[in-house]
mmCIF file of C-alpha atoms in Angstrom:
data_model
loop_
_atom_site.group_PDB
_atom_site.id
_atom_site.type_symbol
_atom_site.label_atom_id
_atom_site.label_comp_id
_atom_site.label_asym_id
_atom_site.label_seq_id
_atom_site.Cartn_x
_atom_site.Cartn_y
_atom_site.Cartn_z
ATOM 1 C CA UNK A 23 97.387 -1.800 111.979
ATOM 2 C CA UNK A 24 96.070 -0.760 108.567
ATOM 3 C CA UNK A 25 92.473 -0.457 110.381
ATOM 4 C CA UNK A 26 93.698 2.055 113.260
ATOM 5 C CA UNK A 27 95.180 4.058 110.426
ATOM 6 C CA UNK A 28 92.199 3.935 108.601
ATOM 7 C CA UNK A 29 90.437 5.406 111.390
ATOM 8 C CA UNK A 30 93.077 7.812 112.452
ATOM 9 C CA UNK A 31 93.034 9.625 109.377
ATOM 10 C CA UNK A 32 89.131 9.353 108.945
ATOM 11 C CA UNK A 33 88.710 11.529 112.105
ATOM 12 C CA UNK A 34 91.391 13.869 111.204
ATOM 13 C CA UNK A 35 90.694 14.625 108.223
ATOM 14 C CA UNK A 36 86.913 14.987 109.523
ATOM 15 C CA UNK A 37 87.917 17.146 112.023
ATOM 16 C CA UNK A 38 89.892 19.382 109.504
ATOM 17 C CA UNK A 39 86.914 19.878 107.344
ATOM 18 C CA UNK A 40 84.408 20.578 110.026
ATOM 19 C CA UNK A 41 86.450 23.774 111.523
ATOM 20 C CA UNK A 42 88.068 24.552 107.633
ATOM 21 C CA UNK A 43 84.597 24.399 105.829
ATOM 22 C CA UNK A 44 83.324 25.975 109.388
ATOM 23 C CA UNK A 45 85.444 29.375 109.065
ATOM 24 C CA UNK A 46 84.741 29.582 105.502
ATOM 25 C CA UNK A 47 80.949 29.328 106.553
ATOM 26 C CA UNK A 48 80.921 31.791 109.192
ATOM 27 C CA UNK A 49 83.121 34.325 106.874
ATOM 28 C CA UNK A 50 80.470 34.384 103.765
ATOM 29 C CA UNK A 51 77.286 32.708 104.584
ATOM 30 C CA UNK A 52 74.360 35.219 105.235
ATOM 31 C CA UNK A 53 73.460 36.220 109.222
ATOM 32 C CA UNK A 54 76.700 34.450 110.576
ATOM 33 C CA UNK A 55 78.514 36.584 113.550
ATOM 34 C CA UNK A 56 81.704 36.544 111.430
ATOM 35 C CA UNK A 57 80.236 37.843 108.110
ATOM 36 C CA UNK A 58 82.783 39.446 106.515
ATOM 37 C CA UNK A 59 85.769 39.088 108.218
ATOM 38 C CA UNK A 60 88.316 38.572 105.286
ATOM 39 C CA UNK A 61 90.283 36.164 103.959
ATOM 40 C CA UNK A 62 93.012 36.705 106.270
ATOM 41 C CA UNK A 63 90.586 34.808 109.148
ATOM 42 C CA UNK A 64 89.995 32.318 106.494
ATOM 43 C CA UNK A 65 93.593 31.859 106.647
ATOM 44 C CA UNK A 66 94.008 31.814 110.710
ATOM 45 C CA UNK A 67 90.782 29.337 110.624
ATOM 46 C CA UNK A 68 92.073 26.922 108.330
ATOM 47 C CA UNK A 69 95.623 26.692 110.168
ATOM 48 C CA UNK A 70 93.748 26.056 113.882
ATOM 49 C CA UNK A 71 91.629 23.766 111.215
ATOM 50 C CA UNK A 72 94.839 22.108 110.505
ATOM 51 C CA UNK A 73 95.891 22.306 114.113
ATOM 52 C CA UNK A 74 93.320 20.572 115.374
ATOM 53 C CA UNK A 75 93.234 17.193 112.738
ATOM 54 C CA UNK A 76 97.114 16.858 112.670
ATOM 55 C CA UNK A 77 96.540 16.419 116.912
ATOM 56 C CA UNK A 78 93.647 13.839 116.871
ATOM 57 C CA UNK A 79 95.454 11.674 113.956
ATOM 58 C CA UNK A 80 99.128 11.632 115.395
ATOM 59 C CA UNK A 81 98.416 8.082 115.463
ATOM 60 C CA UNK A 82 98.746 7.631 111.435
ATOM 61 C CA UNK A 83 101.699 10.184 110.895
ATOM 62 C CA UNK A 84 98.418 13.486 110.493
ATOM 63 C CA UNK A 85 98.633 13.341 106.881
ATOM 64 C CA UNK A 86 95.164 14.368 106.062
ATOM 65 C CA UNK A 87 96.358 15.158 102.682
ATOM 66 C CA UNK A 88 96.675 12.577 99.472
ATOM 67 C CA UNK A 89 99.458 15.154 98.410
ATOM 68 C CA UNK A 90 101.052 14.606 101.964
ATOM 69 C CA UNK A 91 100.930 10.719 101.380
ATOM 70 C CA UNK A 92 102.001 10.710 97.573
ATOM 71 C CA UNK A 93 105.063 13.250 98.735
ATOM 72 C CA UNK A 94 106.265 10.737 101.178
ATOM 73 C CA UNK A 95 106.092 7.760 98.915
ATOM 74 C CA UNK A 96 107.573 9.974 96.142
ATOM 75 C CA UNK A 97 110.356 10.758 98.700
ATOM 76 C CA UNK A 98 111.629 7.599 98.845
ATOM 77 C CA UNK A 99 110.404 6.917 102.758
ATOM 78 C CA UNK A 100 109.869 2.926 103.592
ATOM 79 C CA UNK A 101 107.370 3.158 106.383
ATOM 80 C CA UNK A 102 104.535 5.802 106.734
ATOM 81 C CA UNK A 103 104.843 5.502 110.565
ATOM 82 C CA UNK A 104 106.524 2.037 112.338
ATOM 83 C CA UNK A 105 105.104 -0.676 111.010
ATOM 84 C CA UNK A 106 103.229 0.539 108.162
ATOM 85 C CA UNK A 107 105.667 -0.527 105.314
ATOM 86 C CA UNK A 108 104.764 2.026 102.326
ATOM 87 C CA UNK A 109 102.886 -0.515 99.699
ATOM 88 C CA UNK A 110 99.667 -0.306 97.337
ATOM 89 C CA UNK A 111 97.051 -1.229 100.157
ATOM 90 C CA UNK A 112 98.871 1.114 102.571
ATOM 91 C CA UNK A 113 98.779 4.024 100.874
ATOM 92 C CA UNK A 114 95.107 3.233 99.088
ATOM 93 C CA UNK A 115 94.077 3.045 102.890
ATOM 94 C CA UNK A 116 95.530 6.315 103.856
ATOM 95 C CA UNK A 117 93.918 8.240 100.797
ATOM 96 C CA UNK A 118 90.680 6.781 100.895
ATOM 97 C CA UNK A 119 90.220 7.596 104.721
ATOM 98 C CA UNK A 120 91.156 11.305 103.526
ATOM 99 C CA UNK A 121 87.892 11.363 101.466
ATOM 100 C CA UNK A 122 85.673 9.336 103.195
ATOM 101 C CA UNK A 123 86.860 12.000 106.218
ATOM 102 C CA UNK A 124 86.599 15.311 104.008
ATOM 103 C CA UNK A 125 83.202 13.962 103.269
ATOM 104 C CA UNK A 126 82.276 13.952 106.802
ATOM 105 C CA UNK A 127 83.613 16.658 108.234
ATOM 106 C CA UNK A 128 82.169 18.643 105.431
ATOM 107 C CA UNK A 129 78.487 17.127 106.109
ATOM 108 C CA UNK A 130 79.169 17.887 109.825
ATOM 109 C CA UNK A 131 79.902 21.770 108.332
ATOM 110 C CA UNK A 132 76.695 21.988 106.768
ATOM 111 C CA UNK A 133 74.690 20.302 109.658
ATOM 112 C CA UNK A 134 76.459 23.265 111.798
ATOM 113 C CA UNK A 135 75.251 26.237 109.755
ATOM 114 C CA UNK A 136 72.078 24.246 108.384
ATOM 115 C CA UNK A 137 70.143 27.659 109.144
ATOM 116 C CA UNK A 138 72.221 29.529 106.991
ATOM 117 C CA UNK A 139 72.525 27.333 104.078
ATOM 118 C CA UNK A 140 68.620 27.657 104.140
ATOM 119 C CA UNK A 141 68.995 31.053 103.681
ATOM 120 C CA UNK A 142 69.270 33.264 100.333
ATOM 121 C CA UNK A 143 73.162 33.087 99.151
ATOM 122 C CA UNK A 144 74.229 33.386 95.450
ATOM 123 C CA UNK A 145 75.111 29.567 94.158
ATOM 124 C CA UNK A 146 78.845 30.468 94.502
ATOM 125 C CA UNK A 147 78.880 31.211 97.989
ATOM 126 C CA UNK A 148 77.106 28.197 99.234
ATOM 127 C CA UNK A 149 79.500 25.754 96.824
ATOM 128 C CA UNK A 150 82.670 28.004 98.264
ATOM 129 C CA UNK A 151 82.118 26.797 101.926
ATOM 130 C CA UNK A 152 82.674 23.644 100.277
ATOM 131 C CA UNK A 153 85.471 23.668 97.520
ATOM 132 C CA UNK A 154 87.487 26.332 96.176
ATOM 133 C CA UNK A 155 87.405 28.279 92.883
ATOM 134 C CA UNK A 156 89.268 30.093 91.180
ATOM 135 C CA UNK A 157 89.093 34.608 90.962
ATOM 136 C CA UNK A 158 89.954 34.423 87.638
ATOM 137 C CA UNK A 159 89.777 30.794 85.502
ATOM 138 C CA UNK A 160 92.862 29.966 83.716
ATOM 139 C CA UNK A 161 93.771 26.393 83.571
ATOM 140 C CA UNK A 162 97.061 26.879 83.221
ATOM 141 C CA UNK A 163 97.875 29.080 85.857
ATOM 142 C CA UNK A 164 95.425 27.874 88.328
ATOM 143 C CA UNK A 165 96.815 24.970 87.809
ATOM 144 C CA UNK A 166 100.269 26.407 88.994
ATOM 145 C CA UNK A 167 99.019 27.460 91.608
ATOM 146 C CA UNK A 168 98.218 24.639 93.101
ATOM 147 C CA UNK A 169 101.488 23.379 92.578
ATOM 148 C CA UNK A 170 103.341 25.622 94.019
ATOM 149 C CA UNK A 171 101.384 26.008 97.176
ATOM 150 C CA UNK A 172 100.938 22.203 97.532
ATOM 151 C CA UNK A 173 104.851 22.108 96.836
ATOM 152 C CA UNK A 174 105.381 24.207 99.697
ATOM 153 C CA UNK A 175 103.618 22.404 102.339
ATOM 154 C CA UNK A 176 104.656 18.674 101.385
ATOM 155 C CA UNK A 177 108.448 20.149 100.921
ATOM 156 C CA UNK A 178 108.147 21.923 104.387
ATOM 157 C CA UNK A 179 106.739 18.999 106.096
ATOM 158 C CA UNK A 180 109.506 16.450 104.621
ATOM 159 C CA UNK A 181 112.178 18.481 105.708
ATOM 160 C CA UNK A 182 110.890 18.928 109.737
ATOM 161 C CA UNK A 183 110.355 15.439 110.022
ATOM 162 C CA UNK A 184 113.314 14.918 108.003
ATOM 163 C CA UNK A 185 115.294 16.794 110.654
ATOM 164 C CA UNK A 186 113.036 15.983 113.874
ATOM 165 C CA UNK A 187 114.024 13.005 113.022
ATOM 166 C CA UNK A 188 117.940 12.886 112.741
ATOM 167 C CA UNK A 189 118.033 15.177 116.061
ATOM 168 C CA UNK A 190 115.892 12.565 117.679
ATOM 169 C CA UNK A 191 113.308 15.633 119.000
ATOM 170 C CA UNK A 192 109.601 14.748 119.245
ATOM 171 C CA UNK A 193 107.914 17.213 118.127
ATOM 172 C CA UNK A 194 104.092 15.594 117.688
ATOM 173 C CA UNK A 195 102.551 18.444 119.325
ATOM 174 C CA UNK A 196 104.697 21.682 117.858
ATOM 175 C CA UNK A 197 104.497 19.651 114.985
ATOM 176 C CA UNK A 198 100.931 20.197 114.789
ATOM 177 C CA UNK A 199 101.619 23.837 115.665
ATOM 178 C CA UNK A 200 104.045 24.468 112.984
ATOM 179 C CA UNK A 201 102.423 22.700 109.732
ATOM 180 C CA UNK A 202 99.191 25.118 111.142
ATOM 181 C CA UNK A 203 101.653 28.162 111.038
ATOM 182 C CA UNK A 204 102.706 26.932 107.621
ATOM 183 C CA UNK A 205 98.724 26.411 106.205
ATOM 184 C CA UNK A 206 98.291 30.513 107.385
ATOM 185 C CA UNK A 207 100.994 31.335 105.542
ATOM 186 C CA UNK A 208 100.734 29.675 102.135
ATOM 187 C CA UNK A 209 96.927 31.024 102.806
ATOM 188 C CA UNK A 210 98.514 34.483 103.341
ATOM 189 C CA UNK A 211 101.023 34.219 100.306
ATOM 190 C CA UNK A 212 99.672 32.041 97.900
ATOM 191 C CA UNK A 213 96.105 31.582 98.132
ATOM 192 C CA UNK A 214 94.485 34.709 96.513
ATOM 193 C CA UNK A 215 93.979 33.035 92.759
ATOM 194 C CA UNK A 216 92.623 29.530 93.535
ATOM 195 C CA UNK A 217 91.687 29.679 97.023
ATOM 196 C CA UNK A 218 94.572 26.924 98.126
ATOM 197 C CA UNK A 219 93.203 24.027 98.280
ATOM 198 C CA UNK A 220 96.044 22.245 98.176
ATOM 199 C CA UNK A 221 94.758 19.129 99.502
ATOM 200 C CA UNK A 222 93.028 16.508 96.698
ATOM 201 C CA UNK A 223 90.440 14.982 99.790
ATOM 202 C CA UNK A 224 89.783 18.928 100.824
ATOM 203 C CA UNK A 225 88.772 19.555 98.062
ATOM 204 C CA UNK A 226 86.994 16.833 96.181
ATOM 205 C CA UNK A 227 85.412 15.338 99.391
ATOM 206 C CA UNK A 228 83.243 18.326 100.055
ATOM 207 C CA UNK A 229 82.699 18.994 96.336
ATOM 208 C CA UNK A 230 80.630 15.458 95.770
ATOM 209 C CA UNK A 231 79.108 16.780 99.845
ATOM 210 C CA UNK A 232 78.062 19.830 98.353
ATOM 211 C CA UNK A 233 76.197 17.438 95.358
ATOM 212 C CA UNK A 234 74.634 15.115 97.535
ATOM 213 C CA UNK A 235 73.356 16.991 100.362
ATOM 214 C CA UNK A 236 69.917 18.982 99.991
ATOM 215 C CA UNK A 237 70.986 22.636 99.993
ATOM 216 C CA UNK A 238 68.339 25.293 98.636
ATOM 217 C CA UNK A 239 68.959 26.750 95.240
ATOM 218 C CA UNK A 240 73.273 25.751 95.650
ATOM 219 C CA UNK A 241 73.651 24.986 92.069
ATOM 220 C CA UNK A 242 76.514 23.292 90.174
ATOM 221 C CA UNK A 243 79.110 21.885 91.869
ATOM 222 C CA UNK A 244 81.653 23.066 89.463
ATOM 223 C CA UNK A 245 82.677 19.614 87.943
ATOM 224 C CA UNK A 246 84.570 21.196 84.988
ATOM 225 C CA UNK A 247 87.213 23.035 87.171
ATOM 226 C CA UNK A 248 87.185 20.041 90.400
ATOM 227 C CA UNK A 249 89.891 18.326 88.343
ATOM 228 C CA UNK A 250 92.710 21.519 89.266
ATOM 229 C CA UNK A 251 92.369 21.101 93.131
ATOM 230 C CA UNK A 252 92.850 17.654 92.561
ATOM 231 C CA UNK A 253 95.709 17.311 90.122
ATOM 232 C CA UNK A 254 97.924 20.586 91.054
ATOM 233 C CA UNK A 255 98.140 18.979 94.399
ATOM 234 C CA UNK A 256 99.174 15.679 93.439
ATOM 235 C CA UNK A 257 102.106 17.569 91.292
ATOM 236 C CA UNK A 258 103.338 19.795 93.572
ATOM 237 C CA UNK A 259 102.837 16.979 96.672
ATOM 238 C CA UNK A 260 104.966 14.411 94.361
ATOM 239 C CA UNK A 261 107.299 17.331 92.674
ATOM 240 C CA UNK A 262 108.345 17.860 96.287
ATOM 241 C CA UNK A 263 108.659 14.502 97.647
ATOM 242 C CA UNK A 264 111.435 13.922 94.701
ATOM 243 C CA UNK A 265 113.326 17.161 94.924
ATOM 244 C CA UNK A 266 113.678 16.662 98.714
ATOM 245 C CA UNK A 267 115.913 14.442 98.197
ATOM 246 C CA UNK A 268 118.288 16.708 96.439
ATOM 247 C CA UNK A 269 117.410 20.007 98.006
ATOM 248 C CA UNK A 270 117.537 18.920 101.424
ATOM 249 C CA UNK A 271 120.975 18.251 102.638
ATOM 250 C CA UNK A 272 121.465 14.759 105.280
#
């Protein structure tokens, strides 16, 4: 069982990176049809990105998201999906997938707009299809950021399974529908400072991409901040697992 989930979450999370990375790509690479299109289709992109992995991994619960998986242990929950009992090798599996599939799909990115990454970008644009950054570097409040946004989404999520549950409604596909409503929105609302990565395996799977692959003149990778996207997420996923406990009422 541990193997299909494996693999569920591998291509999901792949498949999020590939159209995520891919919108970011479009939007600020150099001779791309949707140069300069804004953030706001950033937004739209990532939540069909979103979409699109939570429908291809239904099979593992679509968490795509080590915050997602730490925010369900956190809540107190005794099975990922049935049959996978929450334990150390289960949720190791479930967050390793995440980055081996971040990895991918953001390798699959870059094979997409190879052309374009050949072309001349500042450093920062090519390492932004990849990872996020902050506008203006505060560890502190960057570091909020994260939290909160990553709060959001794992506290959202809880409470419509939470309730799909109780009112025995299957919602698998407006599931998908509505956590991609949810990513445009945080996007929308909360992603201006850091960019919102708020997703560890986003973030940190395309980051070592971006170091590995052969990318002309792409610079550092940004090791010194790679640490917020990873650690604000974990927070807020975990901070919001506990609380919905309390703040969600049975």
């Amino acid at each position: 069982m541990l193997g299909t989930i494996f693999l569920s979450e591998v291509v999901g999370t792949a498949m999020l990176l590939l159209l995520g990375a891919g919108v970011v790509a479009n939007n600020i690479l150099p001779k791309n049809k949707g140069a300069g299109t804004g953030f706001l289709h950033v937004n739209f992109g990532w939540g069909i990105a979103v979409f699109a992995g939570v429908l291809v991994s239904a099979k593992s619960g679509a968490h795509l998201n080590p915050a997602v998986t730490l925010g369900v242990v956190a809540s107190g929950a005794k099975e990922f999906v049935p049959g996978v009992p929450v334990d150390p090798m289960s949720i190791l599996t479930y967050i390793v997938a995440q980055l081996i599939g971040a990895f991918i799909g953001a390798v699959l990115c870059w094979l997409a707009y190879k052309r374009q990454f050949d072309e001349d970008a500042p450093a920062g644009v090519k390492l932004g299809v990849f990872s996020t950054g902050p506008e203006i570097r505060d560890t502190v409040w960057n570091l909020m950021t994260e939290i909160l946004g990553t709060f959001v989404l794992v506290f959202v999520i809880l409470a419509a399974g939470k309730y799909a549950a109780k009112d025995s409604v299957n919602i698998a596909w407006l599931g998908a529908l509505g956590v991609a409503i949810l990513v445009v929105g945080i996007g929308a609302s909360l992603g201006g400072p850091t960019g919102y990565a708020i997703n560890p395996a986003r973030d940190l799977g395309p980051r070592i991409a971006h170091a590995v692959l052969p990318i002309p003149n792409k610079g550092s990778s940004d090791w010194a901040y790679s640490w917020i996207p990873v650690v604000g997420p974990i927070i807020g996923g975990m901070l919001a697992g506990l609380l919905s406990g309390v703040l969600l009422p049975v």
